[in-house]
Short mmCIF file of C-alpha atoms in Angstrom, two decimals:
data_model
loop_
_atom_site.label_atom_id
_atom_site.label_comp_id
_atom_site.label_asym_id
_atom_site.label_seq_id
_atom_site.Cartn_x
_atom_site.Cartn_y
_atom_site.Cartn_z
CA MET A 1 -21.86 -5.11 -0.50
CA SER A 2 -20.87 -8.23 -2.42
CA ARG A 3 -17.54 -9.96 -2.33
CA LYS A 4 -15.05 -8.41 -4.74
CA LYS A 5 -14.95 -10.07 -8.15
CA LYS A 6 -11.43 -9.38 -9.48
CA ASP A 7 -8.84 -11.89 -8.37
CA PRO A 8 -5.30 -10.61 -7.66
CA ILE A 9 -3.83 -14.13 -7.93
CA GLU A 10 -5.05 -14.36 -11.53
CA MET A 11 -3.45 -10.97 -12.22
CA PHE A 12 -0.10 -12.18 -10.90
CA HIS A 13 -0.22 -15.19 -13.20
CA SER A 14 -1.08 -13.12 -16.28
CA GLY A 15 2.56 -12.42 -17.20
CA GLN A 16 1.76 -8.69 -17.21
CA LEU A 17 3.23 -6.13 -14.81
CA VAL A 18 0.82 -5.83 -11.86
CA LYS A 19 0.87 -2.23 -10.55
CA VAL A 20 0.17 -1.95 -6.83
CA CYS A 21 -0.56 0.99 -4.50
CA ALA A 22 1.24 0.49 -1.18
CA PRO A 23 -0.29 0.59 2.30
CA MET A 24 0.48 4.15 3.47
CA VAL A 25 -0.51 5.35 6.93
CA ARG A 26 -3.07 8.19 6.61
CA TYR A 27 -2.83 8.23 2.80
CA SER A 28 -3.98 5.08 1.01
CA LYS A 29 -7.59 5.47 2.11
CA LEU A 30 -10.69 5.00 -0.05
CA ALA A 31 -10.55 8.40 -1.82
CA PHE A 32 -6.89 8.02 -2.85
CA ARG A 33 -7.43 4.39 -3.90
CA THR A 34 -10.34 5.57 -6.06
CA LEU A 35 -8.06 8.14 -7.70
CA VAL A 36 -5.13 5.82 -8.50
CA ARG A 37 -7.51 3.16 -9.86
CA LYS A 38 -8.59 5.74 -12.50
CA TYR A 39 -4.93 5.89 -13.60
CA SER A 40 -4.03 2.24 -14.26
CA CYS A 41 -3.38 1.01 -10.70
CA ASP A 42 -4.32 -2.69 -10.63
CA LEU A 43 -4.39 -3.48 -6.92
CA CYS A 44 -4.69 -1.30 -3.79
CA TYR A 45 -3.86 -1.84 -0.13
CA THR A 46 -5.47 -0.05 2.82
CA PRO A 47 -3.23 1.76 5.31
CA MET A 48 -1.88 -0.52 8.05
CA ILE A 49 -4.60 -1.22 10.65
CA VAL A 50 -3.80 -2.53 14.15
CA ALA A 51 -5.76 -5.80 14.29
CA ALA A 52 -6.31 -5.75 18.08
CA ASP A 53 -7.95 -2.29 18.01
CA PHE A 54 -9.97 -3.21 14.93
CA VAL A 55 -11.44 -6.30 16.57
CA LYS A 56 -12.16 -4.65 19.93
CA SER A 57 -13.57 -1.28 18.83
CA ILE A 58 -16.47 -0.51 16.48
CA LYS A 59 -15.21 3.09 16.40
CA ALA A 60 -11.81 1.89 15.14
CA ARG A 61 -13.51 -0.23 12.48
CA ASP A 62 -15.59 2.67 11.23
CA SER A 63 -12.69 5.12 11.09
CA GLU A 64 -10.00 2.75 9.79
CA PHE A 65 -11.84 0.81 7.10
CA THR A 66 -14.16 2.20 4.46
CA THR A 67 -14.72 0.75 1.03
CA ASN A 68 -17.32 0.70 -1.75
CA GLN A 69 -18.35 -1.36 -4.76
CA GLY A 70 -15.69 0.06 -7.10
CA ASP A 71 -12.86 -0.37 -4.58
CA CYS A 72 -11.53 -3.67 -5.85
CA PRO A 73 -9.38 -5.63 -5.90
CA LEU A 74 -8.55 -4.62 -2.33
CA ILE A 75 -6.11 -5.94 0.27
CA VAL A 76 -6.53 -4.94 3.93
CA GLN A 77 -3.17 -4.69 5.71
CA PHE A 78 -3.01 -5.53 9.40
CA ALA A 79 -0.37 -5.07 12.07
CA ALA A 80 -0.66 -8.05 14.41
CA ASN A 81 1.28 -10.12 16.90
CA ASP A 82 -1.50 -12.53 17.85
CA ALA A 83 -2.87 -15.19 15.52
CA ARG A 84 -6.38 -15.28 17.02
CA LEU A 85 -6.89 -11.51 16.88
CA LEU A 86 -5.61 -11.38 13.31
CA SER A 87 -7.93 -14.16 12.20
CA ASP A 88 -10.88 -12.38 13.86
CA ALA A 89 -9.96 -9.17 12.00
CA ALA A 90 -9.64 -11.10 8.73
CA ARG A 91 -13.07 -12.64 9.22
CA ILE A 92 -14.64 -9.19 9.74
CA VAL A 93 -13.21 -7.76 6.48
CA SER A 94 -13.49 -10.92 4.36
CA PRO A 95 -16.88 -10.06 2.79
CA TYR A 96 -15.53 -6.68 1.61
CA ALA A 97 -11.98 -7.41 0.45
CA ASN A 98 -9.97 -9.84 -1.66
CA GLY A 99 -7.52 -10.65 1.10
CA ILE A 100 -5.41 -9.48 4.02
CA ASP A 101 -1.72 -8.68 4.27
CA ILE A 102 0.38 -9.08 7.42
CA ASN A 103 2.78 -6.18 7.93
CA CYS A 104 6.20 -7.72 8.54
CA GLY A 105 8.12 -4.72 7.26
CA CYS A 106 7.27 -1.53 9.18
CA PRO A 107 10.56 -0.34 10.75
CA GLN A 108 9.06 2.31 13.04
CA ARG A 109 10.10 2.00 16.67
CA TRP A 110 6.57 1.98 18.09
CA ALA A 111 5.55 -0.90 15.81
CA MET A 112 8.64 -2.95 16.65
CA ALA A 113 8.15 -2.28 20.39
CA GLU A 114 4.58 -3.66 20.17
CA GLY A 115 5.82 -6.77 18.37
CA TYR A 116 4.43 -5.65 15.00
CA GLY A 117 6.01 -4.87 11.67
CA ALA A 118 9.59 -5.71 10.81
CA CYS A 119 10.33 -7.64 14.02
CA LEU A 120 8.13 -10.42 12.56
CA ILE A 121 10.80 -11.26 9.97
CA ASN A 122 12.64 -12.82 12.93
CA LYS A 123 9.57 -14.81 14.05
CA PRO A 124 8.72 -17.24 11.22
CA GLU A 125 6.75 -19.51 13.58
CA LEU A 126 4.43 -16.66 14.62
CA VAL A 127 3.94 -15.70 10.95
CA ARG A 128 3.10 -19.35 10.22
CA ASP A 129 0.55 -19.47 13.06
CA MET A 130 -1.11 -16.24 11.89
CA VAL A 131 -1.41 -17.44 8.29
CA THR A 132 -2.76 -20.83 9.40
CA GLN A 133 -5.38 -19.29 11.73
CA VAL A 134 -6.63 -16.92 9.01
CA ARG A 135 -6.87 -19.82 6.57
CA ASN A 136 -8.89 -21.79 9.15
CA GLN A 137 -11.21 -18.90 10.04
CA VAL A 138 -12.04 -17.48 6.59
CA GLU A 139 -14.13 -19.95 4.65
CA ASN A 140 -13.61 -18.40 1.21
CA PRO A 141 -10.77 -20.38 -0.45
CA GLY A 142 -10.11 -17.47 -2.83
CA PHE A 143 -9.33 -15.08 0.04
CA SER A 144 -5.62 -14.22 -0.13
CA VAL A 145 -3.21 -14.04 2.81
CA SER A 146 0.02 -12.23 1.95
CA ILE A 147 2.97 -10.77 3.83
CA LYS A 148 5.06 -7.64 3.28
CA ILE A 149 8.63 -7.91 4.52
CA ARG A 150 12.02 -6.23 4.69
CA ILE A 151 15.20 -8.18 4.11
CA HIS A 152 17.82 -9.43 6.58
CA ASP A 153 21.51 -8.54 6.37
CA ASP A 154 21.99 -12.25 5.76
CA LEU A 155 19.72 -12.92 2.79
CA LYS A 156 19.68 -16.67 3.50
CA ARG A 157 17.49 -15.89 6.51
CA THR A 158 15.03 -13.97 4.31
CA VAL A 159 14.86 -16.78 1.75
CA ASP A 160 14.27 -19.24 4.60
CA LEU A 161 11.46 -17.05 6.01
CA CYS A 162 9.84 -16.78 2.56
CA ARG A 163 10.04 -20.54 1.94
CA LYS A 164 8.44 -21.24 5.33
CA ALA A 165 5.70 -18.69 4.54
CA GLU A 166 5.10 -20.30 1.16
CA ALA A 167 4.84 -23.76 2.75
CA THR A 168 2.26 -22.37 5.20
CA GLY A 169 0.02 -21.19 2.38
CA VAL A 170 0.91 -17.52 1.87
CA SER A 171 -0.56 -16.31 -1.43
CA TRP A 172 2.26 -13.91 -2.33
CA ILE A 173 5.07 -11.91 -0.73
CA THR A 174 5.94 -8.22 -1.14
CA VAL A 175 9.62 -7.50 -0.57
CA HIS A 176 10.85 -4.03 0.36
CA GLY A 177 14.48 -4.33 -0.65
CA ARG A 178 16.04 -2.74 2.42
CA THR A 179 16.98 -3.96 5.88
CA VAL A 180 15.22 -2.65 9.00
CA GLU A 181 18.10 -0.20 9.63
CA GLU A 182 18.19 1.18 6.08
CA ARG A 183 16.05 4.22 5.27
CA HIS A 184 17.34 6.11 2.22
CA GLN A 185 20.11 3.77 1.10
CA PRO A 186 19.77 2.26 -2.40
CA VAL A 187 17.25 -0.57 -2.66
CA HIS A 188 18.76 -4.07 -3.02
CA TYR A 189 16.92 -5.14 -6.17
CA ASP A 190 19.43 -7.98 -6.57
CA SER A 191 18.18 -9.42 -3.26
CA ILE A 192 14.57 -9.21 -4.44
CA LYS A 193 15.60 -11.13 -7.58
CA ILE A 194 17.21 -13.91 -5.50
CA ILE A 195 14.08 -14.19 -3.35
CA LYS A 196 11.86 -14.39 -6.45
CA GLU A 197 14.05 -17.11 -7.94
CA SER A 198 13.72 -19.10 -4.70
CA MET A 199 9.90 -19.05 -4.67
CA SER A 200 7.09 -20.50 -6.71
CA ILE A 201 4.41 -18.08 -5.41
CA PRO A 202 4.17 -14.49 -6.76
CA VAL A 203 6.57 -11.85 -5.43
CA ILE A 204 6.07 -8.06 -5.57
CA ALA A 205 9.06 -5.68 -5.61
CA ASN A 206 8.88 -2.54 -3.47
CA GLY A 207 11.17 0.44 -2.86
CA ASP A 208 12.01 3.78 -4.49
CA ILE A 209 9.99 3.48 -7.70
CA ARG A 210 9.09 6.96 -9.01
CA SER A 211 7.85 6.47 -12.60
CA LEU A 212 6.25 3.89 -14.87
CA LYS A 213 9.60 3.47 -16.62
CA GLU A 214 11.33 2.70 -13.30
CA ALA A 215 8.52 0.30 -12.43
CA GLU A 216 9.01 -1.57 -15.69
CA ASN A 217 12.81 -1.64 -15.18
CA VAL A 218 12.50 -3.04 -11.66
CA TRP A 219 9.99 -5.62 -12.89
CA GLN A 220 12.44 -6.73 -15.60
CA ILE A 221 15.54 -6.68 -13.35
CA THR A 222 13.95 -8.63 -10.49
CA GLY A 223 11.74 -10.99 -12.50
CA THR A 224 8.93 -10.31 -10.02
CA ASP A 225 5.20 -10.45 -10.74
CA GLY A 226 4.39 -6.88 -9.78
CA VAL A 227 5.71 -3.65 -8.30
CA MET A 228 4.38 -1.74 -5.30
CA VAL A 229 4.73 2.04 -5.08
CA ALA A 230 4.22 4.40 -2.13
CA ARG A 231 5.73 7.91 -2.29
CA GLY A 232 5.96 7.88 -6.09
CA LEU A 233 2.16 7.61 -6.25
CA LEU A 234 1.66 10.28 -3.60
CA ALA A 235 3.68 12.69 -5.75
CA ASN A 236 2.00 11.57 -8.97
CA PRO A 237 -1.17 9.45 -8.65
CA ALA A 238 -1.22 9.15 -12.47
CA MET A 239 2.26 7.58 -12.53
CA PHE A 240 1.09 4.10 -13.53
CA ALA A 241 -0.71 5.59 -16.54
CA GLY A 242 2.68 6.85 -17.80
CA TYR A 243 2.53 10.53 -16.77
CA GLU A 244 5.88 12.02 -15.71
CA GLU A 245 4.19 14.49 -13.35
CA THR A 246 0.67 14.91 -12.02
CA PRO A 247 -1.62 16.07 -14.88
CA LEU A 248 -4.16 18.81 -14.14
CA LYS A 249 -7.00 16.41 -14.90
CA CYS A 250 -5.77 14.18 -12.06
CA ILE A 251 -5.78 17.15 -9.64
CA TRP A 252 -9.38 17.96 -10.54
CA ASP A 253 -10.31 14.27 -10.34
CA TRP A 254 -8.94 14.31 -6.78
CA VAL A 255 -11.06 17.36 -5.90
CA ASP A 256 -14.20 15.64 -7.24
CA ILE A 257 -13.52 12.31 -5.52
CA ALA A 258 -12.51 13.89 -2.20
CA LEU A 259 -15.62 16.09 -2.10
CA GLU A 260 -17.90 13.21 -3.08
CA LEU A 261 -16.49 10.91 -0.38
CA GLY A 262 -16.26 13.59 2.33
CA THR A 263 -12.48 13.48 2.76
CA PRO A 264 -11.30 15.41 5.86
CA TYR A 265 -9.74 18.78 5.03
CA MET A 266 -6.22 17.95 6.29
CA CYS A 267 -6.02 14.84 4.13
CA PHE A 268 -7.53 16.63 1.09
CA HIS A 269 -4.97 19.46 1.34
CA GLN A 270 -2.00 17.19 2.09
CA HIS A 271 -2.57 15.07 -1.00
CA LEU A 272 -2.73 18.19 -3.16
CA MET A 273 0.55 19.46 -1.68
CA TYR A 274 2.22 16.21 -2.69
CA MET A 275 0.64 16.20 -6.16
CA MET A 276 1.57 19.81 -6.92
CA GLU A 277 5.13 19.63 -5.55
CA LYS A 278 6.72 19.48 -9.01
CA ILE A 279 4.41 21.88 -10.81
CA THR A 280 4.42 24.86 -8.44
CA SER A 281 7.07 27.49 -7.74
CA ARG A 282 8.39 28.08 -4.22
CA GLN A 283 6.21 31.15 -3.80
CA GLU A 284 3.11 29.33 -5.07
CA LYS A 285 3.80 26.54 -2.60
CA ARG A 286 3.96 29.01 0.29
CA ILE A 287 0.59 30.46 -0.66
CA PHE A 288 -1.06 27.11 -1.41
CA ASN A 289 0.28 25.35 1.70
CA ALA A 290 -1.10 28.15 3.91
CA LEU A 291 -4.69 27.80 2.62
CA SER A 292 -7.06 26.72 5.36
CA SER A 293 -10.39 25.75 3.80
CA THR A 294 -11.72 23.58 0.99
CA SER A 295 -13.37 26.58 -0.68
CA ALA A 296 -10.07 28.52 -0.61
CA ILE A 297 -8.32 25.59 -2.30
CA ILE A 298 -10.96 25.32 -5.01
CA ASP A 299 -10.79 29.09 -5.63
CA TYR A 300 -6.99 28.90 -5.86
CA LEU A 301 -7.06 25.96 -8.29
CA THR A 302 -9.75 27.63 -10.43
CA ASP A 303 -7.77 30.91 -10.58
CA HIS A 304 -4.44 29.28 -11.38
CA TYR A 305 -5.33 26.18 -13.35
CA GLY A 306 -8.84 26.69 -14.67
CA VAL A 307 -11.59 24.13 -14.33
#
């Protein structure tokens, strides 16, 4: 498999809105990335992969990271707390991806306890060491190293972190506009705007974007170079193409892609539940959610929605 041709950095400097699919545990795998790329998604991330496991275990590599020729541009996101292990992981994926991203934003307790995720926003020196080691290990100068962060209560600390990351050679920064403690509170788009104005590298805005119109609004409000979407794309993988809800064609595209790539049943079914949330009645949901085989799902879709 050759190195991916499309360059995300060039996209970010195009002046156009760059539409990005977020790293989602269990969900943003190859089949889903293939689907959203059909509907105007410009750049996709893998789910977060624990770098230490990835380096040490062939089994982890095979199960956590699959890609193909059409899966580009692609960013592999790692959870790491050790610069050497991260750089080893980056070297392994570098022939198959455009870059890596360091997860400095995951607020889950297990990640924080292991020294991963959002606790890294308080460790700028460790982030610097990880970026530097990856830069030293991966020979391709076009290989990107980015970080995804949450914000501090005191935004000056976040701006300081971002400036240090930029000085270290980070390619771009994705900002989820909430603090570690915030879950469903409104996103601080004003904070993302301040961070963007303080940087000369690209910045991506992330948090609570549910439609193309919202994506364009956030892009305008924050002055960022792109927007990253997670749950909005799960509910409607055709969102970036301007659809208000998942079109039937997208549902059938998912069936075709999932079958072709051998997607496990649980994942296949779960994605359909998300996609059909808005277009099914409560009773239909009960029936659909209880289906237990791929053939039963295809029969249901054929009966209710035609081919």
